[in-house]
Coordinates of C-alpha atoms and ligand atoms in Angstrom, one line a residue:
M681 CA 0.0 0.0 0.0
K682 CA 1.0 3.6 -0.5
I683 CA 0.6 5.0 3.0
A684 CA 0.9 8.7 4.2
V685 CA 2.0 8.9 7.8
M686 CA 0.9 12.4 9.1
G687 CA 3.0 13.3 12.1
G688 CA 5.5 10.6 11.1
D689 CA 8.4 12.2 13.0
G690 CA 6.8 11.8 16.4
F691 CA 7.0 9.3 19.2
I692 CA 4.7 6.8 17.6
G693 CA 4.7 8.2 14.1
W694 CA 8.4 7.3 13.6
P695 CA 8.3 3.7 14.7
T696 CA 5.1 3.2 12.8
S697 CA 6.7 4.5 9.6
L698 CA 9.6 2.1 10.1
H699 CA 7.3 -0.8 10.9
L700 CA 5.1 -0.3 7.8
S701 CA 8.1 0.4 5.6
D702 CA 9.7 -2.9 6.8
A703 CA 6.4 -4.7 6.0
G704 CA 6.9 -3.5 2.3
H705 CA 4.6 -0.5 2.2
E706 CA 5.5 2.7 0.4
I707 CA 5.8 5.3 3.1
H708 CA 5.4 9.1 2.9
I709 CA 5.8 11.1 6.1
L710 CA 4.1 14.5 6.2
D711 CA 5.1 16.5 9.3
N712 CA 5.6 20.1 10.2
L713 CA 8.2 19.2 12.8
S714 CA 6.2 21.0 15.5
R715 CA 7.2 18.5 18.2
R716 CA 10.8 19.5 17.7
W717 CA 9.9 23.2 17.9
I718 CA 7.9 22.5 21.2
D719 CA 11.1 20.9 22.7
T720 CA 12.8 24.2 21.9
E721 CA 10.0 26.2 23.3
L722 CA 10.0 24.2 26.6
G723 CA 13.8 24.0 26.7
V724 CA 13.9 20.2 26.9
Q725 CA 15.1 17.4 24.7
S726 CA 14.3 13.8 24.2
L727 CA 16.3 11.6 26.6
T728 CA 17.6 9.7 23.5
P729 CA 19.6 11.7 21.0
M730 CA 17.5 12.1 17.8
D731 CA 18.8 12.9 14.4
S732 CA 17.0 15.1 11.9
I733 CA 14.1 13.4 10.0
Q734 CA 16.2 13.6 6.8
E735 CA 19.1 11.8 8.5
R736 CA 16.8 9.2 10.0
T737 CA 15.3 8.3 6.6
R738 CA 18.8 8.3 5.0
I739 CA 20.0 5.8 7.6
W740 CA 16.9 3.6 7.1
H741 CA 17.6 3.5 3.4
A742 CA 21.2 2.7 4.0
E743 CA 20.3 -0.1 6.4
T744 CA 17.4 -1.7 4.5
G745 CA 17.4 -0.3 0.9
R746 CA 13.9 1.0 1.6
R747 CA 13.0 4.7 1.1
I748 CA 10.8 6.7 3.4
H749 CA 9.8 10.0 1.8
F750 CA 9.6 13.2 3.9
N751 CA 7.4 16.2 3.2
L752 CA 7.4 19.3 5.4
I753 CA 3.7 20.2 5.4
D754 CA 1.6 21.7 8.2
L755 CA -1.8 20.0 7.9
A756 CA -3.5 22.7 10.0
K757 CA -2.1 25.7 8.1
D758 CA -1.2 24.5 4.6
Y759 CA -4.6 23.2 3.3
E760 CA -3.8 23.9 -0.3
L761 CA -0.4 22.3 -0.1
L762 CA -1.9 19.2 1.6
K763 CA -4.6 19.0 -1.1
K764 CA -2.0 19.3 -3.8
W765 CA 0.1 16.6 -2.2
L766 CA -2.9 14.2 -1.8
A767 CA -4.0 14.9 -5.4
E768 CA -0.6 14.0 -6.7
H769 CA 0.1 10.9 -4.5
R770 CA -3.4 9.5 -4.0
P771 CA -2.4 7.3 -1.0
D772 CA -4.3 4.1 -0.3
A773 CA -4.3 4.8 3.4
I774 CA -3.4 7.6 5.8
V775 CA -2.3 7.2 9.4
H776 CA -3.1 10.5 11.2
F777 CA -0.9 11.4 14.2
A778 CA -0.5 15.1 13.3
E779 CA -1.9 16.5 16.5
Q780 CA -0.5 18.1 19.7
R781 CA -0.7 15.1 22.0
A782 CA 0.2 16.2 25.6
A783 CA -2.6 16.9 28.1
P784 CA -0.3 19.0 30.4
Y785 CA 1.0 21.1 27.5
S786 CA -2.6 21.8 26.4
M787 CA -3.4 23.1 29.8
K788 CA -0.3 25.3 30.3
S789 CA -1.9 28.7 29.4
D790 CA -4.7 30.2 27.3
R791 CA -2.2 30.4 24.4
H792 CA -1.5 26.6 24.7
K793 CA -5.2 25.9 24.8
N794 CA -5.8 27.9 21.6
Y795 CA -2.9 26.3 19.9
T796 CA -4.0 22.7 20.7
V797 CA -7.6 23.3 19.6
N798 CA -6.7 25.2 16.5
N799 CA -4.0 22.8 15.5
N800 CA -5.7 19.5 16.2
V801 CA -9.2 20.3 15.0
S802 CA -8.0 22.1 11.8
A803 CA -5.5 19.3 11.0
T804 CA -8.2 16.7 11.2
H805 CA -10.8 18.7 9.4
N806 CA -8.5 19.8 6.6
L807 CA -7.6 16.1 6.0
L808 CA -11.2 15.0 5.8
N809 CA -12.2 18.0 3.7
A810 CA -9.4 17.4 1.2
L811 CA -10.3 13.7 0.9
V812 CA -13.9 14.5 0.0
E813 CA -12.9 17.4 -2.4
L814 CA -10.5 15.1 -4.3
N815 CA -12.9 12.2 -4.2
L816 CA -10.3 9.9 -2.8
D817 CA -11.3 6.5 -1.4
T818 CA -8.4 6.6 1.1
H819 CA -8.7 4.7 4.4
L820 CA -8.0 7.1 7.2
V821 CA -6.7 5.6 10.5
H822 CA -6.6 8.1 13.3
L823 CA -4.8 8.0 16.6
G824 CA -7.4 8.8 19.2
T825 CA -7.3 8.3 22.9
M826 CA -8.9 6.2 25.6
G827 CA -9.3 9.6 27.3
V828 CA -12.4 10.3 25.2
Y829 CA -14.4 8.0 27.5
G830 CA -13.2 9.8 30.7
Y831 CA -12.1 8.2 33.9
S832 CA -15.2 7.9 36.1
T833 CA -15.9 4.6 37.7
V834 CA -18.8 3.0 35.8
G835 CA -18.7 -0.6 37.1
A836 CA -19.0 -1.9 33.5
A837 CA -16.5 -2.5 30.7
I838 CA -16.0 0.4 28.3
P839 CA -17.1 -0.8 24.9
E840 CA -15.2 -0.2 21.7
G841 CA -16.6 3.2 20.8
Y842 CA -20.3 2.6 20.7
L843 CA -22.8 2.0 23.5
P844 CA -26.2 0.3 23.0
V845 CA -28.9 2.3 24.6
G846 CA -32.7 2.0 24.8
I847 CA -34.6 5.3 24.3
D848 CA -38.2 5.5 25.7
T849 CA -40.5 7.0 23.0
A850 CA -43.5 9.2 23.6
D851 CA -45.9 6.3 22.7
G852 CA -44.4 3.9 25.3
R853 CA -42.0 1.9 23.2
T854 CA -38.3 1.5 23.7
V855 CA -36.1 2.1 20.7
S856 CA -32.7 0.5 20.6
Q857 CA -29.8 2.6 19.2
E858 CA -26.0 2.5 19.3
I859 CA -24.5 5.8 20.2
L860 CA -21.0 7.1 20.6
Y861 CA -19.9 6.4 24.2
P862 CA -20.5 9.7 26.0
A863 CA -17.5 11.9 25.7
N864 CA -15.9 13.0 29.0
P865 CA -12.6 14.7 28.3
G866 CA -10.3 15.5 31.1
S867 CA -8.1 18.1 29.4
I868 CA -8.2 20.4 26.4
Y869 CA -6.0 17.9 24.5
H870 CA -8.5 15.1 25.2
M871 CA -11.3 17.4 24.3
T872 CA -9.9 17.9 20.8
K873 CA -10.0 14.1 20.3
C874 CA -13.7 14.1 21.3
L875 CA -14.2 16.8 18.6
D876 CA -12.4 14.7 16.1
Q877 CA -14.8 11.9 16.8
L878 CA -17.7 14.0 15.7
L879 CA -15.9 15.1 12.6
F880 CA -15.4 11.5 11.7
Q881 CA -19.1 10.6 12.3
F882 CA -20.2 13.4 10.0
Y883 CA -17.8 12.6 7.1
A884 CA -18.4 8.9 7.3
K885 CA -22.2 9.5 7.2
N886 CA -22.2 12.3 4.7
D887 CA -19.5 11.4 2.3
G888 CA -18.9 7.7 2.9
L889 CA -15.3 8.2 4.0
R890 CA -13.7 5.0 5.4
I891 CA -12.4 5.9 8.8
T892 CA -10.9 3.9 11.7
D893 CA -10.4 5.7 15.1
L894 CA -8.0 4.0 17.5
H895 CA -8.7 4.9 21.1
Q896 CA -5.2 4.4 22.5
G897 CA -4.1 4.1 26.1
I898 CA -0.8 5.4 27.5
V899 CA 2.1 4.1 25.5
W900 CA 5.1 2.8 27.3
G901 CA 8.6 1.7 26.1
T902 CA 10.7 3.3 23.5
H903 CA 12.2 0.7 21.1
T904 CA 10.5 -1.4 18.5
E905 CA 12.1 -4.1 16.3
Q906 CA 13.1 -1.5 13.7
T907 CA 14.3 1.3 15.9
R908 CA 16.8 -1.1 17.5
R909 CA 18.5 -1.7 14.1
H910 CA 20.7 1.3 14.2
E911 CA 21.7 3.8 16.9
Q912 CA 20.5 6.6 14.6
L913 CA 17.0 5.1 14.1
I914 CA 16.4 5.5 17.8
N915 CA 13.0 6.7 18.9
R916 CA 12.4 9.8 21.0
F917 CA 11.9 9.2 24.8
D918 CA 10.3 12.1 26.8
Y919 CA 10.8 12.5 30.5
D920 CA 9.7 16.2 31.1
G921 CA 6.6 17.2 33.0
D922 CA 4.6 18.0 29.9
Y923 CA 5.4 15.3 27.4
G924 CA 6.7 12.4 29.5
T925 CA 3.9 10.0 30.2
V926 CA 3.6 8.3 33.5
L927 CA 5.2 4.9 33.1
N928 CA 8.0 6.1 31.0
R929 CA 8.6 8.9 33.4
F930 CA 8.8 6.5 36.3
L931 CA 11.3 4.3 34.5
I932 CA 13.5 7.3 33.6
Q933 CA 13.2 8.7 37.1
A934 CA 14.3 5.3 38.5
A935 CA 17.3 5.3 36.1
I936 CA 18.5 8.8 37.3
G937 CA 17.8 8.3 41.0
Y938 CA 14.9 10.8 41.1
P939 CA 11.9 10.0 43.3
L940 CA 9.0 8.5 41.4
T941 CA 6.5 11.4 41.1
V942 CA 3.1 10.0 42.0
H943 CA 0.3 12.6 41.8
G944 CA -2.0 12.6 44.8
S945 CA -2.8 9.1 46.1
G946 CA -1.8 7.5 42.8
G947 CA -5.3 5.9 42.7
Q948 CA -5.8 6.8 39.0
T949 CA -6.3 3.7 36.9
R950 CA -5.3 4.0 33.3
A951 CA -5.0 1.8 30.2
F952 CA -1.6 1.0 28.8
I953 CA 0.0 -0.4 25.7
H954 CA 3.6 -1.1 24.7
I955 CA 4.9 0.8 21.7
Q956 CA 5.7 -2.4 19.8
D957 CA 2.0 -3.4 20.2
S958 CA 0.9 0.1 19.2
V959 CA 2.6 -0.2 15.8
R960 CA 1.3 -3.7 15.3
C961 CA -2.3 -2.5 16.1
I962 CA -1.9 0.2 13.5
E963 CA -0.9 -2.3 10.9
L964 CA -3.8 -4.6 11.8
A965 CA -6.2 -1.6 11.5
L966 CA -4.8 -0.8 8.1
K967 CA -5.3 -4.4 7.0
N968 CA -8.9 -4.4 8.1
P969 CA -10.6 -1.2 6.8
P970 CA -14.3 -0.5 7.0
A971 CA -16.3 -0.7 3.8
R972 CA -17.3 2.5 2.1
G973 CA -20.5 3.8 3.6
A974 CA -19.9 1.8 6.8
R975 CA -19.9 3.6 10.2
V976 CA -16.6 4.7 11.7
E977 CA -14.7 1.7 13.0
I978 CA -13.5 2.1 16.5
F979 CA -10.9 0.0 18.3
N980 CA -9.7 0.3 21.9
Q981 CA -6.0 0.2 21.4
M982 CA -4.8 -0.9 24.9
T983 CA -3.7 -4.2 26.4
E984 CA -3.9 -3.8 30.2
T985 CA -5.0 -1.4 33.0
H986 CA -2.9 -0.4 36.0
R987 CA -3.2 2.0 38.9
V988 CA -0.5 4.6 39.0
R989 CA 0.6 3.8 42.6
D990 CA 0.9 0.1 41.7
L991 CA 3.2 1.0 38.8
A992 CA 5.3 3.1 41.1
E993 CA 5.6 0.3 43.6
M994 CA 6.5 -2.2 41.0
I995 CA 9.3 0.0 39.6
A996 CA 10.5 0.9 43.1
R997 CA 10.8 -2.9 43.8
I998 CA 12.8 -3.6 40.7
S999 CA 15.1 -0.5 40.9
G1000 CA 15.2 0.5 44.6
A1001 CA 13.8 4.0 43.6
E1002 CA 12.0 6.1 46.2
I1003 CA 8.4 7.1 45.7
V1004 CA 7.1 10.6 46.5
R1005 CA 3.5 11.6 46.6
L1006 CA 2.9 15.0 45.3
P1007 CA -0.1 17.4 45.1
N1008 CA -1.9 16.6 41.9
P1009 CA -1.6 19.4 39.3
R1010 CA -4.5 17.9 37.4
K1011 CA -8.2 18.0 38.0
E1012 CA -9.0 14.3 38.1
A1013 CA -10.7 11.7 40.3
P1014 CA -8.3 10.6 43.0
E1015 CA -9.3 7.0 42.6
N1016 CA -11.1 5.3 39.7
E1017 CA -11.7 1.8 38.4
L1018 CA -11.3 1.0 34.7
I1019 CA -12.5 -2.0 32.8
V1020 CA -12.0 -1.9 29.0
K1021 CA -13.0 -4.1 26.1
N1022 CA -10.2 -4.8 23.5
D1023 CA -11.6 -7.9 21.9
K1024 CA -11.3 -6.6 18.4
F1025 CA -7.6 -6.5 18.2
L1026 CA -7.2 -9.8 20.1
E1027 CA -9.5 -11.4 17.5
L1028 CA -7.3 -10.0 14.7
G1029 CA -4.4 -11.7 16.3
L1030 CA -2.7 -9.2 18.6
E1031 CA -0.5 -10.9 21.2
P1032 CA -0.1 -8.4 24.0
T1033 CA 3.3 -7.5 25.3
T1034 CA 2.4 -7.1 29.0
L1035 CA 4.2 -5.4 31.8
E1036 CA 6.8 -7.5 33.3
A1037 CA 10.0 -6.9 35.3
G1038 CA 12.4 -7.9 32.5
L1039 CA 11.1 -5.5 30.0
L1040 CA 10.8 -2.7 32.6
S1041 CA 14.4 -3.2 33.7
E1042 CA 15.6 -3.2 30.0
I1043 CA 13.9 0.3 29.6
V1044 CA 15.6 1.5 32.8
D1045 CA 18.9 0.4 31.3
V1046 CA 18.2 2.4 28.1
A1047 CA 17.4 5.4 30.3
K1048 CA 20.7 4.9 32.3
K1049 CA 22.7 4.9 29.1
Y1050 CA 21.4 8.5 28.2
A1051 CA 21.0 9.7 31.8
Y1052 CA 23.7 12.3 31.2
R1053 CA 21.3 14.1 28.9
V1054 CA 18.6 14.7 31.6
D1055 CA 18.0 18.2 33.0
R1056 CA 16.6 17.3 36.4
S1057 CA 14.9 20.7 36.7
R1058 CA 12.5 19.7 33.8
V1059 CA 11.3 16.6 35.5
P1060 CA 8.5 18.2 37.7
A1061 CA 5.0 18.4 36.2
V1062 CA 4.2 22.0 36.7
S1063 CA 1.3 22.6 34.2
A1064 CA -1.8 23.0 36.4
W1065 CA -5.3 22.4 35.3
T1066 CA -6.7 25.4 37.2
K1067 CA -5.2 28.5 38.8
D1068 CA -6.0 27.1 42.3
L1069 CA -4.0 24.0 41.6
A1070 CA -1.1 26.0 40.2
T1071 CA -0.4 27.3 43.8
T1072 CA 0.0 23.7 45.1
V1073 CA 2.3 22.4 42.3
N1074 CA 5.6 21.0 43.6
H1075 CA 8.6 22.3 41.8
D1076 CA 11.0 20.2 43.8
P1077 CA 9.9 16.6 44.2
E1078 CA 13.4 15.7 45.4
G1079 CA 12.0 17.0 48.6
K1080 CA 14.2 19.9 49.4
R1081 CA 11.5 22.7 49.7
L1082 CA 8.1 21.1 49.9
K1083 CA 6.8 18.1 51.7
S1084 CA 4.8 15.6 49.7
V1085 CA 1.1 15.1 50.5
S1086 CA 0.2 12.2 52.6
Ligands
USQ1119 N1 0.8 11.0 36.6 C1 1.5 10.8 37.8 N2 2.8 11.2 37.8 C2 3.5 11.7 36.8 C3 2.8 11.8 35.5 C4 1.5 11.4 35.5 O1 1.0 10.4 38.8 O2 4.7 12.0 36.9 C5 -0.6 10.6 36.5 C6 -1.5 11.6 36.0 O3 -2.0 12.5 37.0 C7 -2.6 10.8 35.4 C8 -1.9 9.6 34.9 O4 -0.6 9.5 35.6 O5 -3.5 10.4 36.3 C9 -1.6 9.5 33.4 O6 -0.9 10.7 33.0 P1 0.0 10.6 31.6 O7 0.7 11.9 31.5 O8 0.8 9.4 31.6 O9 -1.2 10.5 30.5 P2 -2.2 11.5 29.8 O10 -2.0 12.9 30.3 O11 -3.6 10.9 30.0 O12 -1.8 11.4 28.3 C10 -1.1 10.3 27.6 C11 -0.7 10.8 26.3 C12 -1.9 11.1 25.4 C13 -2.8 9.9 25.3 C14 -3.2 9.4 26.7 C15 -3.9 8.1 26.7 O13 0.1 12.0 26.4 O14 -1.4 11.5 24.1 O15 -3.9 10.2 24.6 O16 -2.0 9.2 27.5 S1 -5.1 8.0 28.0 O17 -4.4 8.4 29.3 O18 -5.6 6.7 28.1 O19 -6.2 9.0 27.8

């Protein structure tokens, strides 16, 4: 297949591009390199040293003989350029990662909220709009989030996108319908993914676009089979308070002797998936497109759920790291249960890579190798969800100024 990977320079976009190229597909990355600019804005860098996208693709070609093409295009701002590119290349499929993906970054300030909404919603809409305008029958696979469902304790498994409901009619009957599971975003970032869902519903219904939305959990790990092949194919690995996600942060913190930063009681239960499984799921979704005219296909792209404090304890056991409980900068339930259905990917043959000590220790070792690149002052999570919470944020989890909450 000819596949366009929008956002193919990012944390999952890059390993996905390699994985699909390795499987024999023709890969075109479209990216505005915004993630690299955001590193510059925040004054942080990936734990792992990353080469330019041009250099990465050159190394891939030298290693494998396969070409990955790169195009500097901003989906949100360069609609005409995007349309021209799509008209010329007419890809069979598009994988869409080209959105600002960090919840804390989206909550940093009013400017960051505007940026996240404008960027994410425009990128998605421009893509859909151009596909219709060009009459392309391209399968669009979008990276959504488990966060569209929210994290309230329901006591029932979260279905894959759609919820069967019975609606009582005025004449006393009950009509059965399947509706999108009620959206319940916990950040501006998560809200943009809820808005994306509505755009997909409309374009699938109105124009018959073939769309798959992957509701992905928190990705952990850094290497995939292909990124291991050469030092310069290495994936990015974020540890800072905005872009580092919880499990990867704990692993890096363990590697550098920083206390594991548990927010509040650590009672938040979240869905997780290893990066190797993430790229496999994307390939499975590409191989199983919905028919034209069918409703949006939705998969829950996760393999297991864990409570944040249990993860911290597990990593502390393996590594001897300390745990610190900090005031939570986010507005979220202190404790929640989470049960998620993921039958569809399992039925398609996904064999989950689950959390186990060996794999976690291996990631701690990767982090130790690059520990010299860490700026410890960028580890604290300081983006607060409300002005009130901003006053409680702990800028020094190593415990020198503020005591952790009990
Ligand atoms: N947390 C800590 N300590 C930390 C960092 C986070 O206790 O040092 C807690 C947070 O308070 C939260 C949980 O860990 O309760 C998860 O935080 P996270 O930063 O790992 O994940 P999140 O902000 O939800 O976002 C990440 C990705 C996003 C993706 C989402 C999937 O950045 O792109 O959509 O995970 S999900 O969480 O399932 O919605």
